[in-house]
Amino acid sequence: MSMQSEPRRAAQSMPPKRAGTLSGLWQQLARPEISLGIVLFVVLAYLVILPLFTLVRTTFTVTLMDSFRIPGAKVGELTLYHWRRIFRNLAIFLGPLRNSIIIAIGTAFIALLVGSSLAWLIKRTNIPGKGILNILAVTPYVLPSWALALPWLEFFRNSSVNCPAGFLQYYTGIQAPEWLVFGPVPIMFVMGIHYFPFVYLMVAGALENIDSQIEEASELLGASKLQTICTVTLPSVMPAMFAALLLSFSRTIGTYGTPALLGGPANFTVLSVQIRSFMQMNLASQAYILTILLIAISIILLYLNDKVIGVRKNYSLIGGKGFKARLNPLGKFRWLIFAICIMLLAIFVVAPLLLLVWSSFMSSSGSYGISNFTLHYWLGAPNPALAQGEAGVLRNPRVWQSTLNSLKIAFLGGLICAFLGMIIGYVVVRTRGSRFASVLERLSFIPMLIPSIAFGAIYLSLFSQRLGPFPALYGTFALMVLVVIGKQLPFSTRTGVSAMHQVAGELEEAAKICGASFLSIFREIIWPLTRTGFISGLMIVFVTIMRELSLFILLMSPRTEVLTTLTFRYAEISNQQLSNALMSYLVLVVFLVMGLTKRYEKYISSSKPR
Amino acid sequence: MSDKIICRNIVKKFGNVTAIDHLTVEIEPGSFTTLLGPSGCGKTTLLRIIAGLEDPTNGEISVGDKILYSSEQGINLQPKHRGVGLVFQSYALWPHMTVFENVAYGLKIKKMPKPEIQKKVIEVLRSVELEAFVERYPSELSGGQQQRVSMARMLAMEPQILLMDEPLSNLDAKLRLTMRAELKRIHNQLGITIIYVTHDQSEAMALSTHIVVLRNGKVQQFDTPRNIYRKSANLFVADFMGNPTTNLIEGQVVIDGSGSKRVRIFGEFDMEVPKDRVATLDKGKEVVIAIRPEDIIVQKKKETNAFPSRIFAALDSGPDRFIDLRKDDIHIVARESGDIDLEMNENVYVKFPIQAINLYDKKTQELVS
């Protein structure tokens, strides 16, 4: 047995080290996934943890405004003042909380009812026209969540609530009661319509996965159709329905747009609106306390969702590929039911948009006749008598500027976010199974727990001051992009992880053996294979942000106006026709963006030689 | 020019699990050495450690004078400096590159001039009979073709050592046999050292010049295929090699009437065994007799050295006949010529030729030599 002689050719110039943890650690760092992972930790701490921490800390800190109100207090020192104030005036806080819960429950149930029924009709019966029903069922979700608030007002407002006549009053003379125009009822309806596609997709998905043989077994054993639905079908879909309920509940509790427009005039305030009010009154700390409340509720809901659904995850009997779901025949009522569905969808989805467009051509509110037709709000030059002196939508420099801002923020945010998601995906997949990977993944999912408006508040609190070498970012473009990156991180991480899963580790190892450096491996092996994942991640963020309001409402400033906030502000000050025109314009832009991205994605995936 | 590859005292731990346990092995230059063993024995881990894709917890690897890894001296060469090529079990071909680009990849990194790359790639593809497929994508190739591209890609780098991780296990049985012949031919032509991993002992026997049998991260035996088969170092190796598996019969050392030592099996029959082997054993020692099925003689004639038994089943197999014998609870399989005239339930006599018997210490499981 020959012994190894003195090492004459140690080809690597590493200083001799004693074998042990130190050199082991050094070798670990040399692995790209480890050093990248550490950088990511720092980035995520900055994007996720630090803002949260600052939010909480600010509620315990004396701000500049407070120093006037609290005798003898110095700016920056810790105090329980804000918390005590909230607890002394619980009404400020319990009222909005109660209202938020009311509308969330109402919305969730409306969405559940409509969404589930549609899902069952489309997936489990032989109703005709499934294609068009499917499209109509998904459309409301594509629009901004408060898009239908405007046509609702346009339709129902009337002189009995001190508003110019709406469509209903104009054509029929009927004056809708106040509770139908403003307050919880309209809010629940409008949001219910926005969120039912969400429920529809989830329940439809679950229904598709049910092997109809379990229903057939039930009927063979003598159960009636109704009994089968109640005892077999419904329980199988329960988990999905429950999940949809919980998720829409947690989304609506933090929504801003609709409750702001439809609740304000009736003094119906929800948490999100109250948060903004406090911000506008310079009561930042109070606003942040409410934000913490909102976040806590959201976390509880999502935790509940996980617990309840997690246990019952095995309920859905996933049928094998190729089994046919048996359709329940609707008999002679087929076409009637179809007609009813189309009519309802047309009334609640299509008609509002048409009304929106129509009213944007009306020169003054209260009249909808042809005689009132004008193109002013679209193409007109500024006229002090109309629309508070603003130029028409297509001629308005502010509109163009904010469109540009929206596009830039959405695209840049999406780009950086998708890139970050890829890197996180790489690290998580290459260190799969380790605690390192699961901590990183969990960190990147935290923004999901935080409602958009709360997220905006968090970033405001952190970045409105100097942070070490970084200047205050309040009112800057950079802040808008940052908040997009932070909030959309969970989605791009998911896309990144699944894209990286496709690239087997061995493909990298083979390149390593052939002598490639990490950078050239990334450029020549990893990137070409994950390119489509990256692009779809980018597109998702882009499309979502183009219609996002709650995220930006607290952060916006004249310089960083985006299309959604601009539209909202005009609606807020009752510049009706202009806001209607703007909303129509916004909807058009969103549809255009979606269509183009879909086209682009198709093009990308068809040109790969895989 | 190949040098001896020495792995000294390799230890690899994954948390609390020891995958490789103080392993030392010397691989001859130009040999075809197979790392053989059941799943989880550490063979793939050892291969990846030699390649530099994983680091051992401790130990040293050297090729001649060149040290690839030494935990003591803090040396750890990158894979590209080790002069190794690795053919993966899944081939790991890059799906977005053509066959040409796959094979040329390493040469491009070496900054070889384009015309030379062209020449080399065609030459290597010709040696695996795939030059007609240069412009194809991996998804357009069959399993066997992909496997050959995977080999060509590494061979183009002209490595000193070619590592192969179960390269044939994803192919169908017939293709596997043809590829075995190809591999042997390539080895012969190129003269490089091949370190091969497989769990298929017949494949190891067919291809290798040397076999390292591994179990739970420890070397059980390192020898030529013939020796491993004929003189298995312990009961594990004896049982692992061969198909059908070797027969293992327990017994005790006894002293017969004439004073010579024999092994009593079935509590009653004193089997004659090789004298030099049993000489070192005391009376009463518990041993295991190992004999290969093809060595057992089953006959109708009674002989002193043959013990009686009954045929449990006779299974035809073309050129062979497998005679399944039961004695008490012990199961003995003999392989006889296909033409032999033996049927179920027949009473026969079974003879173990002395030179074919291997004795194993029952407690230590080791060969008595």
PDB file of N, CA and C in Angstrom, chain B residues 28-87:
ATOM      1  N   GLU B  28      -6.233   1.036 -10.090  1.00  0.00           N
ATOM      2  CA  GLU B  28      -5.136   0.905 -11.055  1.00  0.00           C
ATOM      3  C   GLU B  28      -5.381   1.782 -12.278  1.00  0.00           C
ATOM      4  N   PRO B  29      -4.320   2.404 -12.784  1.00  0.00           N
ATOM      5  CA  PRO B  29      -4.479   3.209 -14.001  1.00  0.00           C
ATOM      6  C   PRO B  29      -4.894   2.329 -15.165  1.00  0.00           C
ATOM      7  N   GLY B  30      -5.805   2.817 -15.974  1.00  0.00           N
ATOM      8  CA  GLY B  30      -6.233   2.085 -17.151  1.00  0.00           C
ATOM      9  C   GLY B  30      -7.215   0.980 -16.849  1.00  0.00           C
ATOM     10  N   SER B  31      -7.612   0.804 -15.582  1.00  0.00           N
ATOM     11  CA  SER B  31      -8.532  -0.278 -15.259  1.00  0.00           C
ATOM     12  C   SER B  31      -9.968   0.160 -15.484  1.00  0.00           C
ATOM     13  N   PHE B  32     -10.849  -0.826 -15.468  1.00  0.00           N
ATOM     14  CA  PHE B  32     -12.287  -0.553 -15.471  1.00  0.00           C
ATOM     15  C   PHE B  32     -12.753  -1.017 -14.105  1.00  0.00           C
ATOM     16  N   THR B  33     -12.827  -0.086 -13.166  1.00  0.00           N
ATOM     17  CA  THR B  33     -13.156  -0.442 -11.788  1.00  0.00           C
ATOM     18  C   THR B  33     -14.597  -0.091 -11.487  1.00  0.00           C
ATOM     19  N   THR B  34     -15.341  -1.076 -11.006  1.00  0.00           N
ATOM     20  CA  THR B  34     -16.751  -0.826 -10.711  1.00  0.00           C
ATOM     21  C   THR B  34     -16.978  -0.718  -9.215  1.00  0.00           C
ATOM     22  N   LEU B  35     -17.723   0.285  -8.816  1.00  0.00           N
ATOM     23  CA  LEU B  35     -18.188   0.382  -7.436  1.00  0.00           C
ATOM     24  C   LEU B  35     -19.551  -0.289  -7.413  1.00  0.00           C
ATOM     25  N   LEU B  36     -19.621  -1.405  -6.712  1.00  0.00           N
ATOM     26  CA  LEU B  36     -20.822  -2.225  -6.759  1.00  0.00           C
ATOM     27  C   LEU B  36     -21.438  -2.346  -5.383  1.00  0.00           C
ATOM     28  N   GLY B  37     -22.755  -2.308  -5.312  1.00  0.00           N
ATOM     29  CA  GLY B  37     -23.398  -2.488  -4.026  1.00  0.00           C
ATOM     30  C   GLY B  37     -24.869  -2.150  -4.101  1.00  0.00           C
ATOM     31  N   PRO B  38     -25.607  -2.479  -3.046  1.00  0.00           N
ATOM     32  CA  PRO B  38     -27.042  -2.190  -3.029  1.00  0.00           C
ATOM     33  C   PRO B  38     -27.290  -0.688  -2.858  1.00  0.00           C
ATOM     34  N   SER B  39     -28.555  -0.265  -2.983  1.00  0.00           N
ATOM     35  CA  SER B  39     -28.862   1.155  -2.828  1.00  0.00           C
ATOM     36  C   SER B  39     -28.447   1.633  -1.450  1.00  0.00           C
ATOM     37  N   GLY B  40     -27.875   2.825  -1.418  1.00  0.00           N
ATOM     38  CA  GLY B  40     -27.527   3.408  -0.127  1.00  0.00           C
ATOM     39  C   GLY B  40     -26.181   2.977   0.392  1.00  0.00           C
ATOM     40  N   CYS B  41     -25.405   2.242  -0.433  1.00  0.00           N
ATOM     41  CA  CYS B  41     -24.117   1.770   0.078  1.00  0.00           C
ATOM     42  C   CYS B  41     -23.037   2.829  -0.051  1.00  0.00           C
ATOM     43  N   GLY B  42     -23.330   3.949  -0.706  1.00  0.00           N
ATOM     44  CA  GLY B  42     -22.343   5.021  -0.795  1.00  0.00           C
ATOM     45  C   GLY B  42     -21.607   5.077  -2.105  1.00  0.00           C
ATOM     46  N   LYS B  43     -21.984   4.246  -3.075  1.00  0.00           N
ATOM     47  CA  LYS B  43     -21.191   4.202  -4.306  1.00  0.00           C
ATOM     48  C   LYS B  43     -21.313   5.485  -5.120  1.00  0.00           C
ATOM     49  N   THR B  44     -22.546   5.993  -5.279  1.00  0.00           N
ATOM     50  CA  THR B  44     -22.696   7.231  -6.027  1.00  0.00           C
ATOM     51  C   THR B  44     -22.064   8.396  -5.291  1.00  0.00           C
ATOM     52  N   THR B  45     -22.190   8.393  -3.966  1.00  0.00           N
ATOM     53  CA  THR B  45     -21.573   9.459  -3.176  1.00  0.00           C
ATOM     54  C   THR B  45     -20.066   9.471  -3.381  1.00  0.00           C
ATOM     55  N   LEU B  46     -19.464   8.303  -3.377  1.00  0.00           N
ATOM     56  CA  LEU B  46     -18.017   8.221  -3.570  1.00  0.00           C
ATOM     57  C   LEU B  46     -17.630   8.736  -4.950  1.00  0.00           C
ATOM     58  N   LEU B  47     -18.439   8.392  -5.941  1.00  0.00           N
ATOM     59  CA  LEU B  47     -18.158   8.839  -7.306  1.00  0.00           C
ATOM     60  C   LEU B  47     -18.192  10.365  -7.381  1.00  0.00           C
ATOM     61  N   ARG B  48     -19.200  10.951  -6.771  1.00  0.00           N
ATOM     62  CA  ARG B  48     -19.349  12.406  -6.813  1.00  0.00           C
ATOM     63  C   ARG B  48     -18.248  13.083  -6.023  1.00  0.00           C
ATOM     64  N   ILE B  49     -17.761  12.398  -4.993  1.00  0.00           N
ATOM     65  CA  ILE B  49     -16.655  12.961  -4.226  1.00  0.00           C
ATOM     66  C   ILE B  49     -15.392  12.973  -5.070  1.00  0.00           C
ATOM     67  N   ILE B  50     -15.167  11.889  -5.802  1.00  0.00           N
ATOM     68  CA  ILE B  50     -14.002  11.857  -6.684  1.00  0.00           C
ATOM     69  C   ILE B  50     -14.115  12.941  -7.751  1.00  0.00           C
ATOM     70  N   ALA B  51     -15.341  13.178  -8.229  1.00  0.00           N
ATOM     71  CA  ALA B  51     -15.536  14.184  -9.276  1.00  0.00           C
ATOM     72  C   ALA B  51     -15.354  15.591  -8.740  1.00  0.00           C
ATOM     73  N   GLY B  52     -15.558  15.774  -7.438  1.00  0.00           N
ATOM     74  CA  GLY B  52     -15.451  17.115  -6.882  1.00  0.00           C
ATOM     75  C   GLY B  52     -16.780  17.829  -6.772  1.00  0.00           C
ATOM     76  N   LEU B  53     -17.880  17.094  -6.996  1.00  0.00           N
ATOM     77  CA  LEU B  53     -19.204  17.703  -6.867  1.00  0.00           C
ATOM     78  C   LEU B  53     -19.665  17.718  -5.428  1.00  0.00           C
ATOM     79  N   GLU B  54     -19.078  16.852  -4.607  1.00  0.00           N
ATOM     80  CA  GLU B  54     -19.367  16.874  -3.180  1.00  0.00           C
ATOM     81  C   GLU B  54     -18.040  16.790  -2.448  1.00  0.00           C
ATOM     82  N   ASP B  55     -18.047  17.338  -1.249  1.00  0.00           N
ATOM     83  CA  ASP B  55     -16.821  17.281  -0.455  1.00  0.00           C
ATOM     84  C   ASP B  55     -16.968  16.251   0.643  1.00  0.00           C
ATOM     85  N   PRO B  56     -15.921  15.420   0.827  1.00  0.00           N
ATOM     86  CA  PRO B  56     -15.983  14.487   1.949  1.00  0.00           C
ATOM     87  C   PRO B  56     -15.847  15.248   3.270  1.00  0.00           C
ATOM     88  N   THR B  57     -16.270  14.608   4.335  1.00  0.00           N
ATOM     89  CA  THR B  57     -16.094  15.223   5.645  1.00  0.00           C
ATOM     90  C   THR B  57     -14.627  15.183   6.022  1.00  0.00           C
ATOM     91  N   ASN B  58     -13.941  14.151   5.544  1.00  0.00           N
ATOM     92  CA  ASN B  58     -12.530  13.949   5.850  1.00  0.00           C
ATOM     93  C   ASN B  58     -11.909  13.037   4.823  1.00  0.00           C
ATOM     94  N   GLY B  59     -10.579  13.097   4.699  1.00  0.00           N
ATOM     95  CA  GLY B  59      -9.932  12.119   3.838  1.00  0.00           C
ATOM     96  C   GLY B  59      -9.032  12.758   2.818  1.00  0.00           C
ATOM     97  N   GLU B  60      -8.570  11.925   1.906  1.00  0.00           N
ATOM     98  CA  GLU B  60      -7.657  12.416   0.883  1.00  0.00           C
ATOM     99  C   GLU B  60      -7.845  11.660  -0.408  1.00  0.00           C
ATOM    100  N   ILE B  61      -7.754  12.383  -1.512  1.00  0.00           N
ATOM    101  CA  ILE B  61      -7.846  11.760  -2.835  1.00  0.00           C
ATOM    102  C   ILE B  61      -6.666  12.258  -3.652  1.00  0.00           C
ATOM    103  N   SER B  62      -5.943  11.319  -4.264  1.00  0.00           N
ATOM    104  CA  SER B  62      -4.821  11.743  -5.093  1.00  0.00           C
ATOM    105  C   SER B  62      -4.768  10.912  -6.356  1.00  0.00           C
ATOM    106  N   VAL B  63      -4.253  11.529  -7.399  1.00  0.00           N
ATOM    107  CA  VAL B  63      -4.019  10.825  -8.652  1.00  0.00           C
ATOM    108  C   VAL B  63      -2.531  10.938  -8.935  1.00  0.00           C
ATOM    109  N   GLY B  64      -1.795   9.851  -8.708  1.00  0.00           N
ATOM    110  CA  GLY B  64      -0.343   9.936  -8.818  1.00  0.00           C
ATOM    111  C   GLY B  64       0.175  10.902  -7.775  1.00  0.00           C
ATOM    112  N   ASP B  65       0.908  11.928  -8.219  1.00  0.00           N
ATOM    113  CA  ASP B  65       1.447  12.919  -7.284  1.00  0.00           C
ATOM    114  C   ASP B  65       0.483  14.062  -7.034  1.00  0.00           C
ATOM    115  N   LYS B  66      -0.518  14.146  -7.851  1.00  0.00           N
ATOM    116  CA  LYS B  66      -1.413  15.306  -7.762  1.00  0.00           C
ATOM    117  C   LYS B  66      -2.493  15.050  -6.716  1.00  0.00           C
ATOM    118  N   ILE B  67      -2.571  15.967  -5.756  1.00  0.00           N
ATOM    119  CA  ILE B  67      -3.605  15.791  -4.721  1.00  0.00           C
ATOM    120  C   ILE B  67      -4.873  16.521  -5.158  1.00  0.00           C
ATOM    121  N   LEU B  68      -5.980  15.791  -5.253  1.00  0.00           N
ATOM    122  CA  LEU B  68      -7.241  16.407  -5.630  1.00  0.00           C
ATOM    123  C   LEU B  68      -7.940  16.999  -4.415  1.00  0.00           C
ATOM    124  N   TYR B  69      -7.855  16.278  -3.320  1.00  0.00           N
ATOM    125  CA  TYR B  69      -8.528  16.731  -2.108  1.00  0.00           C
ATOM    126  C   TYR B  69      -7.742  16.246  -0.905  1.00  0.00           C
ATOM    127  N   SER B  70      -7.564  17.140   0.055  1.00  0.00           N
ATOM    128  CA  SER B  70      -6.976  16.703   1.310  1.00  0.00           C
ATOM    129  C   SER B  70      -7.539  17.557   2.424  1.00  0.00           C
ATOM    130  N   SER B  71      -8.236  16.924   3.356  1.00  0.00           N
ATOM    131  CA  SER B  71      -8.813  17.702   4.439  1.00  0.00           C
ATOM    132  C   SER B  71      -7.726  18.223   5.363  1.00  0.00           C
ATOM    133  N   GLU B  72      -6.629  17.447   5.490  1.00  0.00           N
ATOM    134  CA  GLU B  72      -5.520  17.875   6.353  1.00  0.00           C
ATOM    135  C   GLU B  72      -4.851  19.112   5.827  1.00  0.00           C
ATOM    136  N   GLN B  73      -4.616  19.124   4.513  1.00  0.00           N
ATOM    137  CA  GLN B  73      -3.858  20.237   3.962  1.00  0.00           C
ATOM    138  C   GLN B  73      -4.752  21.314   3.387  1.00  0.00           C
ATOM    139  N   GLY B  74      -6.051  21.144   3.514  1.00  0.00           N
ATOM    140  CA  GLY B  74      -6.964  22.171   3.014  1.00  0.00           C
ATOM    141  C   GLY B  74      -6.957  22.314   1.514  1.00  0.00           C
ATOM    142  N   ILE B  75      -6.727  21.212   0.809  1.00  0.00           N
ATOM    143  CA  ILE B  75      -6.727  21.262  -0.658  1.00  0.00           C
ATOM    144  C   ILE B  75      -8.043  20.711  -1.169  1.00  0.00           C
ATOM    145  N   ASN B  76      -8.631  21.444  -2.104  1.00  0.00           N
ATOM    146  CA  ASN B  76      -9.889  20.970  -2.692  1.00  0.00           C
ATOM    147  C   ASN B  76      -9.988  21.490  -4.108  1.00  0.00           C
ATOM    148  N   LEU B  77      -9.531  20.690  -5.065  1.00  0.00           N
ATOM    149  CA  LEU B  77      -9.543  21.139  -6.449  1.00  0.00           C
ATOM    150  C   LEU B  77     -10.957  21.159  -7.010  1.00  0.00           C
ATOM    151  N   GLN B  78     -11.206  22.181  -7.842  1.00  0.00           N
ATOM    152  CA  GLN B  78     -12.495  22.241  -8.533  1.00  0.00           C
ATOM    153  C   GLN B  78     -12.573  21.113  -9.549  1.00  0.00           C
ATOM    154  N   PRO B  79     -13.795  20.698  -9.886  1.00  0.00           N
ATOM    155  CA  PRO B  79     -13.937  19.599 -10.854  1.00  0.00           C
ATOM    156  C   PRO B  79     -13.132  19.826 -12.128  1.00  0.00           C
ATOM    157  N   LYS B  80     -13.102  21.080 -12.617  1.00  0.00           N
ATOM    158  CA  LYS B  80     -12.447  21.281 -13.899  1.00  0.00           C
ATOM    159  C   LYS B  80     -10.939  21.095 -13.836  1.00  0.00           C
ATOM    160  N   HIS B  81     -10.379  21.118 -12.616  1.00  0.00           N
ATOM    161  CA  HIS B  81      -8.940  20.911 -12.498  1.00  0.00           C
ATOM    162  C   HIS B  81      -8.578  19.470 -12.188  1.00  0.00           C
ATOM    163  N   ARG B  82      -9.569  18.585 -12.128  1.00  0.00           N
ATOM    164  CA  ARG B  82      -9.286  17.231 -11.700  1.00  0.00           C
ATOM    165  C   ARG B  82      -9.060  16.269 -12.851  1.00  0.00           C
ATOM    166  N   GLY B  83      -9.340  16.710 -14.065  1.00  0.00           N
ATOM    167  CA  GLY B  83      -9.140  15.804 -15.186  1.00  0.00           C
ATOM    168  C   GLY B  83     -10.139  14.660 -15.200  1.00  0.00           C
ATOM    169  N   VAL B  84     -11.361  14.910 -14.745  1.00  0.00           N
ATOM    170  CA  VAL B  84     -12.365  13.847 -14.743  1.00  0.00           C
ATOM    171  C   VAL B  84     -13.515  14.209 -15.663  1.00  0.00           C
ATOM    172  N   GLY B  85     -14.202  13.199 -16.133  1.00  0.00           N
ATOM    173  CA  GLY B  85     -15.450  13.393 -16.855  1.00  0.00           C
ATOM    174  C   GLY B  85     -16.504  12.594 -16.118  1.00  0.00           C
ATOM    175  N   LEU B  86     -17.760  13.042 -16.161  1.00  0.00           N
ATOM    176  CA  LEU B  86     -18.807  12.317 -15.443  1.00  0.00           C
ATOM    177  C   LEU B  86     -20.024  12.133 -16.327  1.00  0.00           C
ATOM    178  N   VAL B  87     -20.409  10.883 -16.520  1.00  0.00           N
ATOM    179  CA  VAL B  87     -21.623  10.582 -17.275  1.00  0.00           C
ATOM    180  C   VAL B  87     -22.734  10.313 -16.266  1.00  0.00           C
TER     181      VAL B  87
END
